[in-house]
Amino acid sequence: MPQAVAGPEIERLIQLLARMPGLGPRSARRAALQLIKKREALLAPLADAMRIAADRIVVCHECGNVDTSEPCTICRDPARDPSILVVVEDVSDLWALERSGAVTARYHVLGGVLSALDGVRPEHLNLGRLVERVGVPAMREVILALSATVDGQTTAHYVTELLTHLPVRVTKLAHGVPVGGELDYLDEGTLSAAIRQRTAF
């Protein structure tokens, strides 16, 4: 068993950092050491920012986004098109779409996807509120921006069935060749989807 090289406070910092996605024990040790070396410039401001975030972050009741206000910044934005709702699996997907600048619609975060293996059933997802939001007269399109995985597509089919009684257009993201992608490096599933969803040139 390796011997501790620092006090319990530093070891705890390393253990907590190691729980972050993409950080293993080695990376966590390097990150902790960097924070300690730059205590005034990094560690103190980070600790302060995390304390404030822990106190103020809320989940938006309207869409499921995380923010420090209720409703969230996106839901309060008057420039958003209220007739289009983009359904995403998680807040990280919402943030990714926002970074792209491709859409100025409103969002709805499901909080996951249906998964028989993981025991995720419809009642575990934010589906009731979705039906309420889509049921308003102003709504005309729902974009299903879900993962191209089996679970993601199963969820997309389930949501589509759930909304069939409403007068809205349900669309999904196109799947296929990414911008800058070379055919030789793509898997068969991606190529098949690209062929099936080909468009006029």
Short mmCIF file of C-alpha atoms in Angstrom, two decimals:
data_model
loop_
_atom_site.label_atom_id
_atom_site.label_comp_id
_atom_site.label_asym_id
_atom_site.label_seq_id
_atom_site.Cartn_x
_atom_site.Cartn_y
_atom_site.Cartn_z
CA MET A 1 0.00 0.00 0.00
CA PRO A 2 1.49 3.40 -1.02
CA GLN A 3 2.43 5.72 1.80
CA ALA A 4 0.67 9.08 2.13
CA VAL A 5 2.96 11.92 1.03
CA ALA A 6 0.75 14.75 2.30
CA GLY A 7 -1.69 15.58 5.07
CA PRO A 8 -5.31 14.33 5.06
CA GLU A 9 -6.65 17.65 3.72
CA ILE A 10 -4.47 17.45 0.61
CA GLU A 11 -5.20 13.74 0.15
CA ARG A 12 -8.93 14.52 0.34
CA LEU A 13 -8.52 17.25 -2.29
CA ILE A 14 -6.79 14.74 -4.58
CA GLN A 15 -9.48 12.09 -4.00
CA LEU A 16 -12.27 14.56 -4.78
CA LEU A 17 -10.51 15.79 -7.94
CA ALA A 18 -10.02 12.16 -9.05
CA ARG A 19 -13.83 11.74 -9.12
CA MET A 20 -14.11 14.32 -11.90
CA PRO A 21 -14.68 12.96 -15.42
CA GLY A 22 -11.42 12.69 -17.32
CA LEU A 23 -9.26 12.94 -14.19
CA GLY A 24 -7.63 9.81 -12.84
CA PRO A 25 -5.46 9.62 -9.70
CA ARG A 26 -2.33 10.89 -11.50
CA SER A 27 -4.07 13.82 -13.18
CA ALA A 28 -5.82 14.65 -9.90
CA ARG A 29 -2.44 14.78 -8.11
CA ARG A 30 -1.03 17.10 -10.79
CA ALA A 31 -4.12 19.33 -10.63
CA ALA A 32 -3.98 19.44 -6.81
CA LEU A 33 -0.29 20.34 -6.89
CA GLN A 34 -0.93 23.13 -9.39
CA LEU A 35 -3.74 24.51 -7.21
CA ILE A 36 -1.50 24.39 -4.14
CA LYS A 37 1.43 26.05 -5.93
CA LYS A 38 -0.85 28.87 -7.12
CA ARG A 39 -2.88 29.17 -3.95
CA GLU A 40 -3.67 32.89 -4.24
CA ALA A 41 -4.30 32.93 -7.99
CA LEU A 42 -6.15 29.59 -8.32
CA LEU A 43 -7.02 27.71 -5.14
CA ALA A 44 -8.64 30.52 -3.15
CA PRO A 45 -10.73 31.91 -6.07
CA LEU A 46 -11.78 28.38 -7.11
CA ALA A 47 -12.85 27.49 -3.56
CA ASP A 48 -14.80 30.76 -3.36
CA ALA A 49 -16.47 30.21 -6.75
CA MET A 50 -17.44 26.64 -5.80
CA ARG A 51 -18.88 27.77 -2.47
CA ILE A 52 -21.02 30.44 -4.19
CA ALA A 53 -22.10 28.00 -6.93
CA ALA A 54 -23.11 25.37 -4.36
CA ASP A 55 -25.31 27.96 -2.62
CA ARG A 56 -26.93 29.49 -5.70
CA ILE A 57 -27.24 26.83 -8.42
CA VAL A 58 -30.80 25.66 -9.07
CA VAL A 59 -32.46 23.41 -11.64
CA CYS A 60 -34.88 25.37 -13.82
CA HIS A 61 -38.44 24.15 -13.24
CA GLU A 62 -39.37 25.13 -16.78
CA CYS A 63 -36.72 23.34 -18.84
CA GLY A 64 -34.36 21.41 -16.53
CA ASN A 65 -31.28 23.54 -17.24
CA VAL A 66 -28.95 24.49 -14.36
CA ASP A 67 -28.47 28.16 -13.56
CA THR A 68 -28.35 30.57 -10.65
CA SER A 69 -31.80 31.98 -11.43
CA GLU A 70 -35.29 30.49 -11.71
CA PRO A 71 -36.44 30.41 -14.49
CA CYS A 72 -33.03 30.11 -16.15
CA THR A 73 -31.34 32.64 -18.43
CA ILE A 74 -32.41 30.75 -21.59
CA CYS A 75 -36.08 30.52 -20.55
CA ARG A 76 -36.12 34.27 -19.76
CA ASP A 77 -34.51 35.24 -23.09
CA PRO A 78 -37.18 37.07 -25.18
CA ALA A 79 -35.16 36.50 -28.38
CA ARG A 80 -35.82 32.73 -28.21
CA ASP A 81 -38.36 31.24 -30.60
CA PRO A 82 -41.17 29.95 -28.33
CA SER A 83 -42.61 27.80 -31.11
CA ILE A 84 -39.60 25.43 -31.28
CA LEU A 85 -38.52 23.15 -28.45
CA VAL A 86 -35.21 21.25 -28.56
CA VAL A 87 -35.29 18.09 -26.44
CA VAL A 88 -31.90 17.02 -25.07
CA GLU A 89 -30.71 14.22 -22.80
CA ASP A 90 -28.57 16.25 -20.43
CA VAL A 91 -27.51 19.82 -19.60
CA SER A 92 -24.13 19.14 -21.28
CA ASP A 93 -25.99 18.58 -24.58
CA LEU A 94 -27.86 21.87 -24.13
CA TRP A 95 -24.56 23.67 -23.54
CA ALA A 96 -23.00 22.00 -26.60
CA LEU A 97 -25.88 23.16 -28.84
CA GLU A 98 -25.63 26.66 -27.39
CA ARG A 99 -21.89 26.78 -28.14
CA SER A 100 -22.64 25.89 -31.75
CA GLY A 101 -25.01 28.84 -32.11
CA ALA A 102 -27.07 26.72 -34.50
CA VAL A 103 -30.44 27.23 -32.84
CA THR A 104 -32.24 30.02 -30.96
CA ALA A 105 -35.11 27.93 -29.66
CA ARG A 106 -36.13 26.89 -26.17
CA TYR A 107 -34.89 23.64 -24.59
CA HIS A 108 -36.17 20.73 -22.55
CA VAL A 109 -33.74 18.54 -20.60
CA LEU A 110 -34.98 14.96 -20.11
CA GLY A 111 -32.40 14.10 -17.48
CA GLY A 112 -31.26 10.90 -19.22
CA VAL A 113 -32.48 8.32 -21.73
CA LEU A 114 -34.53 5.17 -21.38
CA SER A 115 -32.33 2.19 -20.62
CA ALA A 116 -33.49 -1.30 -19.73
CA LEU A 117 -29.96 -2.28 -18.65
CA ASP A 118 -29.60 0.67 -16.27
CA GLY A 119 -33.20 0.48 -15.04
CA VAL A 120 -34.14 3.91 -16.41
CA ARG A 121 -37.90 3.92 -17.09
CA PRO A 122 -40.20 6.70 -18.39
CA GLU A 123 -41.10 7.82 -14.86
CA HIS A 124 -37.42 8.60 -14.22
CA LEU A 125 -37.32 11.17 -17.03
CA ASN A 126 -38.77 14.69 -17.25
CA LEU A 127 -41.52 13.61 -19.67
CA GLY A 128 -44.67 14.92 -17.96
CA ARG A 129 -43.45 18.51 -18.10
CA LEU A 130 -42.42 17.97 -21.74
CA VAL A 131 -45.97 17.03 -22.75
CA GLU A 132 -47.31 20.09 -20.89
CA ARG A 133 -44.90 22.41 -22.68
CA VAL A 134 -45.53 20.94 -26.12
CA GLY A 135 -49.30 21.18 -25.55
CA VAL A 136 -49.37 24.99 -25.63
CA PRO A 137 -50.98 26.50 -28.76
CA ALA A 138 -47.82 28.41 -29.82
CA MET A 139 -45.73 25.23 -30.16
CA ARG A 140 -45.19 24.03 -33.74
CA GLU A 141 -41.97 21.94 -33.73
CA VAL A 142 -40.12 19.63 -31.36
CA ILE A 143 -36.51 18.81 -32.31
CA LEU A 144 -35.24 15.57 -30.75
CA ALA A 145 -31.52 16.20 -30.22
CA LEU A 146 -30.77 12.85 -28.58
CA SER A 147 -27.73 10.60 -28.87
CA ALA A 148 -27.45 8.28 -31.87
CA THR A 149 -27.15 5.32 -29.48
CA VAL A 150 -29.68 2.51 -29.08
CA ASP A 151 -30.94 4.07 -25.83
CA GLY A 152 -31.07 7.54 -27.37
CA GLN A 153 -33.07 6.36 -30.37
CA THR A 154 -35.38 4.26 -28.17
CA THR A 155 -36.08 7.40 -26.15
CA ALA A 156 -36.68 9.40 -29.35
CA HIS A 157 -39.27 6.85 -30.51
CA TYR A 158 -40.95 6.87 -27.09
CA VAL A 159 -41.14 10.69 -27.04
CA THR A 160 -42.52 10.72 -30.60
CA GLU A 161 -45.28 8.30 -29.56
CA LEU A 162 -45.98 10.42 -26.49
CA LEU A 163 -46.55 13.50 -28.65
CA THR A 164 -48.59 11.96 -31.50
CA HIS A 165 -51.87 13.39 -30.18
CA LEU A 166 -50.50 16.95 -30.35
CA PRO A 167 -50.49 19.10 -33.53
CA VAL A 168 -46.71 19.56 -33.64
CA ARG A 169 -44.01 18.55 -36.08
CA VAL A 170 -41.46 16.21 -34.49
CA THR A 171 -38.00 16.20 -36.11
CA LYS A 172 -34.63 14.71 -35.19
CA LEU A 173 -31.03 15.62 -35.80
CA ALA A 174 -29.53 14.30 -39.01
CA HIS A 175 -26.94 11.54 -38.61
CA GLY A 176 -24.14 10.98 -41.06
CA VAL A 177 -20.79 12.26 -42.28
CA PRO A 178 -19.38 14.97 -39.98
CA VAL A 179 -18.00 18.19 -41.46
CA GLY A 180 -14.38 17.49 -42.42
CA GLY A 181 -14.86 13.73 -42.05
CA GLU A 182 -13.19 11.27 -44.42
CA LEU A 183 -15.25 8.26 -45.51
CA ASP A 184 -12.43 5.80 -44.93
CA TYR A 185 -12.43 6.58 -41.19
CA LEU A 186 -16.20 6.34 -40.62
CA ASP A 187 -17.98 3.30 -39.20
CA GLU A 188 -20.61 1.41 -41.21
CA GLY A 189 -23.53 2.74 -39.13
CA THR A 190 -22.56 6.36 -39.78
CA LEU A 191 -22.13 5.70 -43.52
CA SER A 192 -25.49 3.93 -43.73
CA ALA A 193 -27.23 6.83 -41.98
CA ALA A 194 -25.51 9.31 -44.30
CA ILE A 195 -26.70 7.42 -47.40
CA ARG A 196 -30.28 7.10 -46.10
CA GLN A 197 -30.47 10.79 -45.22
CA ARG A 198 -28.76 12.16 -48.32
CA THR A 199 -29.93 15.56 -49.59
CA ALA A 200 -29.89 17.46 -52.89
CA PHE A 201 -26.53 19.04 -53.80
#
